[in-house]
Structure formats: C-alpha cells, structure tokens
Amino acid sequence: MSMVYTEEYLKEKLIKELDAVHVEVRDESDGCGAKFSALVVSDRFEGKPPLARQRLVHAALRDELRAVHAFSQRTLTAAQWRARPAPAP
C-alpha cells in the first residue's frame, strides 16, 4: 500500500531539501494525495534553466513522487519571487 502524503508534509520537505524561502503546495485530488501542484522559491534555482530546477524538485521528492500520480510545479528564485506583479485586490 502506498503512503498518502499531505500538502504540509511535501511543503516541509521542499523547504528542508531546497532551502526554499517560500513554498505553496496544493492537493488537487480532493485530499487523497494523488495530484499536487507546487510553487517553490529557492536561491538554489539561480542561474539554472527550468528543466534543471524541475530536476532539483523531483530529486528532493524522489520517494514521495512514486506514490503521487500527478505533480505540477512552478519554480522561482527569490529575486523572481520579489519581482512578480502584486496580486489584484
């Protein structure tokens, strides 16, 4: 039987493994843990192309992603995160 992971578990793991300054994880599978999306902000992404950033995230969650059916991600450096447009009110 596969382990079911939570948003909080994946968030904490990404913060720890990637020294992330901001992480948002959303369970998009109604709580069953089969589909997640993530936003990860880390200076470890500095100077790396998108594919290299994705590989870092996948390496950090290597074991967990075996139990997840779908995982989408957005990766930003801290500078990119600070420079993003402010959300509309």
PDB file of C-alpha atoms in Angstrom, residues 37-77:
ATOM      1  CA  SER A  37       0.756  21.374  -7.615  1.00  0.00           C
ATOM      2  CA  ALA A  38       3.613  23.300  -6.061  1.00  0.00           C
ATOM      3  CA  LEU A  39       5.253  26.698  -6.163  1.00  0.00           C
ATOM      4  CA  VAL A  40       8.835  26.561  -4.904  1.00  0.00           C
ATOM      5  CA  VAL A  41      11.024  29.630  -4.353  1.00  0.00           C
ATOM      6  CA  SER A  42      14.698  28.919  -3.722  1.00  0.00           C
ATOM      7  CA  ASP A  43      18.017  30.577  -4.443  1.00  0.00           C
ATOM      8  CA  ARG A  44      19.275  27.134  -5.471  1.00  0.00           C
ATOM      9  CA  PHE A  45      17.442  27.775  -8.761  1.00  0.00           C
ATOM     10  CA  GLU A  46      19.602  30.834  -9.532  1.00  0.00           C
ATOM     11  CA  GLY A  47      21.231  30.506 -12.956  1.00  0.00           C
ATOM     12  CA  LYS A  48      19.508  27.191 -13.701  1.00  0.00           C
ATOM     13  CA  PRO A  49      17.153  26.604 -16.630  1.00  0.00           C
ATOM     14  CA  PRO A  50      13.593  25.340 -15.938  1.00  0.00           C
ATOM     15  CA  LEU A  51      14.450  21.679 -16.560  1.00  0.00           C
ATOM     16  CA  ALA A  52      17.342  21.758 -14.072  1.00  0.00           C
ATOM     17  CA  ARG A  53      15.051  23.375 -11.491  1.00  0.00           C
ATOM     18  CA  GLN A  54      12.426  20.679 -12.023  1.00  0.00           C
ATOM     19  CA  ARG A  55      15.067  18.011 -11.590  1.00  0.00           C
ATOM     20  CA  LEU A  56      16.078  19.508  -8.233  1.00  0.00           C
ATOM     21  CA  VAL A  57      12.459  19.402  -7.044  1.00  0.00           C
ATOM     22  CA  HIS A  58      11.993  15.843  -8.295  1.00  0.00           C
ATOM     23  CA  ALA A  59      15.228  14.758  -6.584  1.00  0.00           C
ATOM     24  CA  ALA A  60      14.048  16.307  -3.302  1.00  0.00           C
ATOM     25  CA  LEU A  61      10.748  14.386  -3.535  1.00  0.00           C
ATOM     26  CA  ARG A  62      12.083  11.254  -5.234  1.00  0.00           C
ATOM     27  CA  ASP A  63      10.445   8.754  -2.868  1.00  0.00           C
ATOM     28  CA  GLU A  64       7.228  10.721  -2.415  1.00  0.00           C
ATOM     29  CA  LEU A  65       6.583  11.152  -6.129  1.00  0.00           C
ATOM     30  CA  ARG A  66       6.443   7.378  -6.551  1.00  0.00           C
ATOM     31  CA  ALA A  67       3.096   7.488  -4.708  1.00  0.00           C
ATOM     32  CA  VAL A  68       1.772  10.596  -6.479  1.00  0.00           C
ATOM     33  CA  HIS A  69       0.068  10.271  -9.855  1.00  0.00           C
ATOM     34  CA  ALA A  70       0.414  13.898 -10.999  1.00  0.00           C
ATOM     35  CA  PHE A  71       2.733  16.661  -9.840  1.00  0.00           C
ATOM     36  CA  SER A  72       2.991  20.083 -11.448  1.00  0.00           C
ATOM     37  CA  GLN A  73       5.427  22.707 -10.312  1.00  0.00           C
ATOM     38  CA  ARG A  74       6.454  26.298 -10.749  1.00  0.00           C
ATOM     39  CA  THR A  75       9.965  27.239  -9.660  1.00  0.00           C
ATOM     40  CA  LEU A  76      11.300  30.738  -8.984  1.00  0.00           C
ATOM     41  CA  THR A  77      14.404  32.281  -7.476  1.00  0.00           C
TER      42      THR A  77
END
